[in-house]
XYZ file of N, CA and C in Angstrom:
522
model
N -52.937 -17.728 -88.125
C -53.912 -16.727 -87.727
C -55.325 -17.279 -87.820
N -56.154 -17.531 -86.798
C -57.375 -18.382 -86.997
C -58.558 -16.890 -87.835
N -59.433 -17.493 -88.793
C -60.213 -16.737 -89.437
C -61.543 -16.392 -88.213
N -61.856 -15.057 -88.567
C -62.792 -14.305 -87.293
C -64.171 -15.345 -87.471
N -64.364 -15.620 -86.243
C -65.607 -16.154 -85.669
C -66.661 -15.722 -86.068
N -67.700 -16.763 -86.937
C -69.228 -15.809 -87.150
C -69.764 -15.701 -85.749
N -69.621 -16.578 -84.773
C -70.489 -16.245 -83.315
C -70.076 -15.050 -82.683
N -68.666 -14.808 -82.803
C -68.249 -13.530 -81.924
C -68.498 -12.655 -82.822
N -68.840 -12.372 -84.171
C -68.879 -11.477 -84.921
C -70.394 -10.908 -84.463
N -71.632 -12.025 -84.482
C -72.673 -11.718 -84.029
C -72.925 -10.982 -82.875
N -72.073 -11.595 -81.907
C -72.288 -11.366 -80.142
C -71.598 -9.560 -80.217
N -70.579 -9.252 -81.165
C -70.160 -7.749 -81.243
C -71.090 -7.177 -81.874
N -71.733 -7.436 -83.210
C -72.830 -7.038 -83.472
C -74.129 -6.698 -82.487
N -74.541 -7.425 -81.955
C -75.619 -7.134 -80.727
C -75.204 -6.245 -80.016
N -74.162 -5.934 -79.330
C -73.579 -5.063 -78.347
C -73.381 -3.594 -79.128
N -73.167 -3.953 -80.443
C -72.783 -2.344 -81.364
C -74.096 -1.898 -81.808
N -75.223 -2.770 -81.931
C -76.464 -2.361 -82.700
C -77.625 -2.208 -81.609
N -77.572 -2.658 -80.529
C -78.467 -3.002 -79.292
C -79.598 -3.822 -80.174
N -79.648 -4.352 -80.724
C -80.866 -5.533 -81.461
C -80.283 -6.738 -80.784
N -81.247 -7.470 -80.595
C -81.048 -8.642 -80.195
C -80.617 -9.762 -81.251
N -79.644 -10.693 -80.848
C -79.459 -11.669 -81.563
C -80.238 -12.104 -82.684
N -81.561 -12.667 -82.318
C -82.424 -13.292 -83.085
C -83.106 -12.083 -84.203
N -83.124 -10.893 -83.579
C -83.598 -9.973 -84.874
C -82.192 -9.970 -85.856
N -81.046 -9.832 -85.573
C -79.895 -9.675 -86.436
C -80.035 -10.880 -87.010
N -80.218 -12.113 -86.769
C -80.127 -13.487 -87.611
C -81.324 -13.374 -88.646
N -82.624 -12.610 -87.973
C -83.688 -12.680 -88.634
C -83.644 -11.649 -90.229
N -82.774 -10.838 -90.314
C -82.553 -10.262 -91.539
C -81.787 -10.870 -92.500
N -81.181 -12.326 -91.886
C -80.252 -12.813 -93.300
C -79.147 -12.454 -93.634
N -78.701 -11.298 -93.133
C -77.327 -10.659 -93.250
C -76.409 -10.941 -93.010
N -76.269 -11.550 -91.848
C -74.978 -11.637 -90.821
C -74.006 -12.121 -91.734
N -74.161 -13.245 -92.241
C -72.860 -13.905 -92.701
C -72.466 -13.078 -93.968
N -73.162 -12.402 -94.779
C -72.956 -11.481 -95.856
C -71.941 -10.199 -95.082
N -72.398 -9.757 -93.898
C -71.809 -8.438 -93.443
C -70.760 -8.719 -92.792
N -70.353 -9.873 -92.520
C -69.216 -10.483 -91.595
C -68.280 -10.784 -93.109
N -68.494 -11.379 -94.018
C -67.570 -11.384 -94.995
C -67.224 -10.105 -95.710
N -68.344 -9.170 -95.557
C -67.797 -7.649 -96.089
C -67.026 -7.044 -95.248
N -67.001 -7.251 -93.939
C -66.030 -6.550 -92.940
C -64.752 -7.201 -93.239
N -64.621 -8.558 -93.270
C -63.242 -9.334 -93.435
C -62.871 -8.749 -94.747
N -63.475 -8.918 -95.957
C -62.952 -8.341 -97.493
C -62.688 -6.925 -97.184
N -63.230 -6.128 -96.760
C -62.835 -4.532 -96.581
C -61.608 -4.263 -96.020
N -61.335 -5.173 -94.737
C -60.383 -4.616 -93.548
C -59.502 -5.802 -93.424
N -59.538 -6.897 -93.657
C -58.545 -7.995 -93.802
C -59.029 -9.318 -92.415
N -58.661 -10.108 -92.349
C -59.103 -10.727 -91.350
C -57.766 -10.642 -89.723
N -56.863 -9.848 -90.162
C -56.009 -9.809 -88.895
C -56.931 -8.452 -88.012
N -57.296 -7.429 -88.934
C -58.033 -6.290 -88.201
C -59.496 -6.913 -87.409
N -60.137 -7.626 -88.180
C -61.470 -8.130 -87.606
C -61.096 -9.273 -86.678
N -60.223 -9.923 -86.483
C -59.903 -10.791 -85.561
C -59.671 -9.811 -83.952
N -58.793 -8.582 -84.278
C -58.413 -7.657 -83.370
C -59.418 -7.260 -82.663
N -60.484 -6.558 -83.665
C -61.819 -6.338 -83.245
C -62.691 -6.780 -82.215
N -62.544 -8.444 -82.896
C -63.337 -9.496 -81.877
C -62.737 -9.347 -80.826
N -61.207 -9.353 -80.588
C -60.602 -9.960 -79.392
C -61.022 -8.653 -78.603
N -60.657 -7.517 -78.796
C -61.043 -6.451 -77.851
C -62.429 -6.322 -77.801
N -63.355 -6.856 -78.430
C -64.982 -6.768 -77.803
C -65.096 -7.772 -77.022
N -64.272 -8.766 -76.923
C -64.242 -10.036 -75.886
C -63.567 -9.642 -75.010
N -62.580 -8.883 -74.599
C -62.136 -8.441 -73.783
C -63.185 -7.281 -72.823
N -63.738 -7.090 -73.661
C -64.752 -5.781 -72.759
C -65.809 -6.360 -72.240
N -66.174 -7.297 -72.573
C -67.208 -8.213 -72.265
C -66.749 -9.005 -71.007
N -65.396 -9.425 -71.145
C -64.856 -10.132 -69.790
C -64.903 -9.015 -68.572
N -64.129 -7.933 -69.087
C -64.041 -6.692 -68.069
C -65.694 -6.482 -67.586
N -66.734 -6.665 -68.391
C -67.963 -6.076 -67.885
C -68.605 -7.656 -67.085
N -68.164 -8.652 -67.576
C -68.787 -9.544 -66.611
C -68.376 -9.701 -65.147
N -67.365 -8.818 -64.651
C -66.988 -8.930 -63.446
C -66.163 -10.511 -62.958
N -66.613 -10.752 -61.844
C -65.928 -11.989 -61.175
C -66.421 -13.332 -62.318
N -67.523 -13.277 -62.936
C -67.878 -14.647 -63.689
C -66.984 -14.776 -64.766
N -66.139 -13.901 -64.982
C -65.306 -13.707 -66.171
C -65.553 -14.619 -67.700
N -66.908 -14.672 -67.835
C -67.179 -15.713 -69.256
C -68.082 -14.221 -69.927
N -67.272 -13.932 -71.316
C -67.898 -13.037 -71.772
C -68.841 -13.452 -72.904
N -69.200 -14.442 -72.722
C -70.344 -14.697 -73.717
C -71.653 -14.565 -73.236
N -72.610 -15.435 -72.593
C -74.168 -15.153 -72.255
C -74.348 -14.582 -70.800
N -73.200 -14.526 -70.035
C -73.662 -14.144 -68.448
C -73.991 -12.782 -68.507
N -74.772 -12.450 -67.274
C -74.954 -11.032 -67.268
C -74.078 -10.438 -67.010
N -73.866 -9.077 -67.894
C -72.640 -7.912 -68.035
C -73.637 -6.776 -67.056
N -72.207 -6.000 -66.749
C -72.558 -4.763 -66.363
C -72.650 -3.783 -67.639
N -73.865 -3.207 -67.816
C -73.722 -2.430 -69.158
C -72.881 -1.073 -69.001
N -72.898 -0.445 -67.990
C -72.170 0.692 -67.876
C -70.615 0.391 -68.084
N -70.406 -0.587 -67.362
C -68.681 -1.237 -67.185
C -68.619 -1.556 -68.906
N -69.467 -2.264 -69.351
C -69.392 -2.719 -70.951
C -69.389 -1.325 -71.882
N -70.068 -0.393 -71.671
C -70.071 0.678 -72.432
C -68.528 1.496 -72.132
N -68.332 1.583 -70.978
C -66.999 2.379 -70.922
C -66.028 1.406 -71.393
N -65.788 -0.204 -71.475
C -64.860 -0.994 -72.068
C -64.752 -0.865 -73.403
N -66.119 -0.499 -73.854
C -66.055 -0.354 -75.374
C -65.618 0.703 -76.066
N -65.758 1.503 -75.397
C -65.391 3.220 -75.779
C -63.774 2.892 -75.755
N -63.257 2.539 -74.215
C -61.723 2.451 -74.269
C -60.986 1.664 -75.546
N -61.595 0.009 -75.236
C -60.589 -0.931 -76.457
C -61.275 -0.941 -77.621
N -62.396 -0.245 -78.040
C -62.843 -0.340 -79.363
C -63.274 0.920 -79.696
N -63.531 1.684 -79.701
C -64.179 3.029 -79.956
C -62.824 4.121 -80.187
N -62.294 4.036 -79.037
C -60.827 4.581 -78.614
C -59.825 4.078 -79.435
N -59.824 3.304 -79.999
C -58.417 2.548 -80.817
C -58.140 3.181 -82.342
N -57.386 3.716 -82.832
C -57.508 4.032 -84.029
C -57.493 3.279 -85.272
N -57.043 2.091 -84.880
C -57.626 0.925 -86.082
C -58.692 0.271 -85.731
N -59.225 0.425 -84.525
C -60.698 -0.647 -84.696
C -61.608 0.399 -84.457
N -61.719 1.392 -83.738
C -63.015 2.545 -83.951
C -63.540 2.617 -85.290
N -62.647 2.937 -86.153
C -63.674 3.362 -87.554
C -64.110 1.996 -87.893
N -63.674 0.987 -87.813
C -64.047 -0.467 -88.403
C -65.612 -0.793 -87.600
N -65.651 -0.526 -86.322
C -66.319 -0.761 -85.400
C -67.671 0.521 -85.968
N -67.296 1.295 -86.235
C -68.329 2.571 -86.458
C -68.677 2.003 -87.812
N -68.171 1.658 -88.874
C -68.746 1.055 -90.061
C -69.550 -0.145 -89.995
N -69.082 -1.329 -88.729
C -70.158 -2.327 -88.486
C -71.404 -1.814 -88.210
N -71.494 -0.740 -87.595
C -72.727 -0.349 -87.360
C -73.551 0.443 -88.154
N -72.924 1.110 -89.023
C -73.460 1.775 -89.872
C -73.757 0.627 -91.160
N -73.438 -0.297 -91.035
C -73.573 -1.752 -92.137
C -75.038 -2.099 -91.849
N -75.098 -2.793 -90.421
C -76.222 -2.923 -89.941
C -77.639 -2.125 -90.111
N -77.291 -0.704 -89.773
C -78.579 0.227 -89.860
C -78.857 0.399 -91.271
N -78.009 0.956 -92.179
C -78.328 1.385 -93.293
C -77.961 0.376 -94.510
N -77.373 -0.958 -94.089
C -77.058 -1.691 -95.217
C -76.006 -1.441 -96.259
N -75.188 -0.591 -96.146
C -74.064 -0.040 -96.767
C -72.780 -0.392 -96.002
N -71.738 -0.594 -96.745
C -70.309 -0.386 -96.158
C -69.885 0.722 -96.421
N -69.605 2.102 -95.757
C -69.013 3.307 -96.235
C -67.177 3.086 -96.088
N -66.952 3.730 -96.750
C -65.285 3.840 -97.345
C -64.848 4.228 -95.856
N -63.529 3.600 -95.350
C -62.976 4.213 -94.154
C -62.267 5.458 -94.327
N -61.785 6.241 -93.312
C -61.435 7.135 -93.420
C -60.053 7.454 -94.359
N -59.378 8.154 -94.985
C -58.367 8.131 -95.603
C -57.124 7.980 -94.903
N -57.279 8.588 -93.406
C -56.154 8.525 -92.449
C -56.155 6.958 -92.407
N -57.253 6.428 -92.078
C -57.022 4.807 -91.723
C -56.428 3.825 -92.890
N -56.968 4.275 -93.906
C -56.605 3.615 -95.136
C -54.898 3.706 -95.425
N -54.374 4.870 -95.139
C -53.165 5.622 -95.023
C -52.292 4.383 -94.126
N -52.734 4.553 -92.993
C -51.901 3.766 -92.301
C -52.216 2.152 -92.474
N -53.528 1.745 -92.976
C -53.688 0.297 -92.567
C -53.602 -0.533 -94.190
N -53.795 0.444 -94.884
C -53.780 -0.059 -96.118
C -55.179 -0.041 -96.871
N -54.994 0.075 -98.052
C -56.406 0.050 -98.397
C -56.606 -1.271 -99.365
N -58.117 -1.863 -99.561
C -58.314 -2.975 -100.380
C -59.618 -2.236 -101.309
N -59.681 -2.978 -102.122
C -60.930 -3.089 -103.269
C -62.411 -2.957 -102.756
N -62.516 -3.954 -101.518
C -63.693 -3.755 -101.357
C -64.140 -3.075 -100.150
N -63.041 -2.029 -99.855
C -63.252 -1.316 -98.540
C -63.888 -0.008 -99.282
N -64.225 0.239 -100.707
C -64.939 1.302 -101.055
C -66.381 1.344 -100.767
N -67.207 2.728 -100.679
C -68.513 2.781 -100.346
C -69.254 1.911 -101.241
N -70.309 0.888 -100.756
C -70.968 -0.189 -101.465
C -72.024 -0.381 -100.695
N -73.313 -1.132 -101.664
C -74.196 -1.853 -100.840
C -73.256 -3.529 -100.669
N -73.894 -3.930 -99.775
C -73.745 -5.550 -99.784
C -74.309 -6.357 -101.042
N -75.565 -6.391 -100.695
C -76.286 -6.876 -101.512
C -77.850 -5.707 -101.842
N -78.506 -6.668 -102.602
C -79.541 -5.716 -103.001
C -80.639 -5.567 -101.737
N -80.465 -6.808 -101.048
C -81.747 -6.783 -99.864
C -81.149 -6.273 -98.746
N -79.761 -5.594 -98.264
C -79.328 -5.232 -97.392
C -80.073 -3.850 -96.979
N -80.382 -3.083 -98.237
C -81.225 -2.150 -97.733
C -82.499 -2.160 -97.102
N -83.365 -3.191 -97.632
C -84.644 -3.657 -97.065
C -84.628 -4.173 -95.899
N -83.264 -4.685 -95.286
C -83.213 -5.235 -94.062
C -82.108 -4.362 -93.149
N -82.026 -3.513 -93.432
C -81.488 -2.398 -92.418
C -81.997 -2.044 -91.264
N -81.222 -2.104 -90.297
C -81.551 -2.059 -88.730
C -82.591 -0.612 -88.608
N -82.161 0.445 -89.512
C -82.646 1.662 -89.528
C -84.461 2.021 -89.552
N -84.757 0.833 -90.214
C -86.301 0.727 -90.204
C -87.081 0.360 -89.521
N -86.702 -0.725 -88.845
C -87.275 -1.312 -87.464
C -87.301 -0.380 -86.350
N -85.994 0.330 -86.376
C -85.948 1.174 -85.141
C -86.547 2.562 -85.408
N -86.790 3.014 -86.359
C -87.657 4.028 -86.614
C -89.159 3.397 -86.621
N -89.379 2.296 -86.822
C -91.122 1.889 -87.000
C -91.488 2.614 -88.360
N -90.522 1.975 -89.299
C -90.958 2.227 -90.460
C -90.766 1.356 -91.577
N -91.368 1.140 -92.904
C -90.812 0.398 -93.858
C -90.101 1.133 -94.918
N -89.111 0.271 -95.395
C -88.095 1.029 -96.368
C -88.951 1.514 -97.542
N -88.925 3.150 -97.803
C -89.460 3.261 -99.070
C -89.226 2.654 -100.299
N -89.968 2.079 -101.291
C -89.799 1.231 -101.944
C -89.777 -0.337 -101.963
N -89.973 -0.667 -100.940
C -89.843 -2.078 -100.475
C -90.647 -2.480 -99.038
N -91.035 -3.542 -99.134
C -91.964 -3.942 -97.651
C -92.956 -3.009 -97.572
N -93.633 -3.098 -98.806
C -94.843 -1.981 -98.627
C -95.648 -2.513 -97.462
N -96.617 -1.629 -96.788
C -97.311 -1.850 -95.509
C -98.662 -2.604 -96.161
N -98.739 -2.339 -97.268
C -100.036 -2.977 -97.743
C -100.940 -1.885 -98.348
N -102.167 -2.419 -98.936
C -103.177 -1.602 -99.908
C -103.898 -0.655 -98.838
N -104.111 0.571 -98.778
C -104.696 1.479 -98.427
C -104.197 1.972 -97.018
N -102.918 1.357 -96.684
C -102.430 1.734 -95.373
C -102.035 3.248 -95.109
N -101.960 4.401 -96.235
C -101.918 5.459 -96.466
C -102.896 6.086 -96.009
N -104.174 5.619 -95.969
C -105.301 6.465 -95.291
C -105.214 6.366 -93.586
N -104.616 5.643 -93.043
C -104.513 5.458 -91.486
C -103.452 6.609 -91.200
N -103.389 6.975 -90.127
C -102.371 7.922 -89.654
C -101.367 7.056 -89.052
N -100.056 7.443 -89.192
C -98.759 6.795 -88.686
C -99.168 6.156 -87.324
N -98.789 5.050 -86.916
C -98.785 4.620 -85.483
C -97.194 4.939 -84.745
N -97.122 5.977 -83.953
C -96.162 6.231 -83.247
C -96.275 5.476 -81.726
N -95.157 4.788 -81.475
C -95.140 3.988 -80.166
C -95.365 5.022 -79.189
N -95.824 4.529 -78.013
C -96.279 4.951 -76.779
C -94.725 5.698 -76.414
N -93.680 4.948 -76.338
C -92.239 5.253 -75.787
C -91.737 6.476 -76.428
N -92.316 6.706 -77.773
C -91.721 8.231 -78.321
C -92.441 9.502 -77.915
N -93.690 9.401 -77.359
C -94.552 9.963 -77.128
C -94.133 10.871 -76.046
N -93.788 10.348 -75.116
C -93.471 10.992 -73.692
C -93.021 12.386 -73.677
N -93.535 12.911 -72.613
C -93.401 14.461 -72.643
C -94.011 15.401 -73.831
N -95.096 14.713 -74.522
C -95.509 15.669 -75.333
C -97.106 15.744 -75.192
N -97.536 16.986 -75.492
C -98.910 17.092 -75.258
C -99.960 16.928 -76.292
N -101.110 16.766 -75.912
C -101.820 16.088 -77.026
C -103.262 17.042 -77.266
């Protein structure tokens, strides 16, 4: 069996998180996250997850049959991911954990039903990946905030009202 590809993991992460590849690489966490998923689930599960993702992208690519950088039908990709990845009893919990890993910077233990069926590993317990993973979590840019206790916005920034992007204010009255 071949080892899981970093590029394939990054492409999976783009589709699961809805963040661009450059944003994910900018966190500096991608290689460590792949290593964590491999340690927690094993290469066989990670390769199966990446294969299912590649098949979903191929399905969404339509006639072009190129699962990598070609234009994809996002609705077809969404359905294919739900069917091939999230609907799979072995791959779904792992994919959901990859999402949590990117957003929260933590690996959460897999459900007991998963570990009973597929085996438990020492690295699969709930844990942070590194001390930087909390600060680099995608949660913070997603909500337009800084992680409490890290990446301070600067002296006196507390004196200004929070900046809420216009797209979040739609439908509100002022």
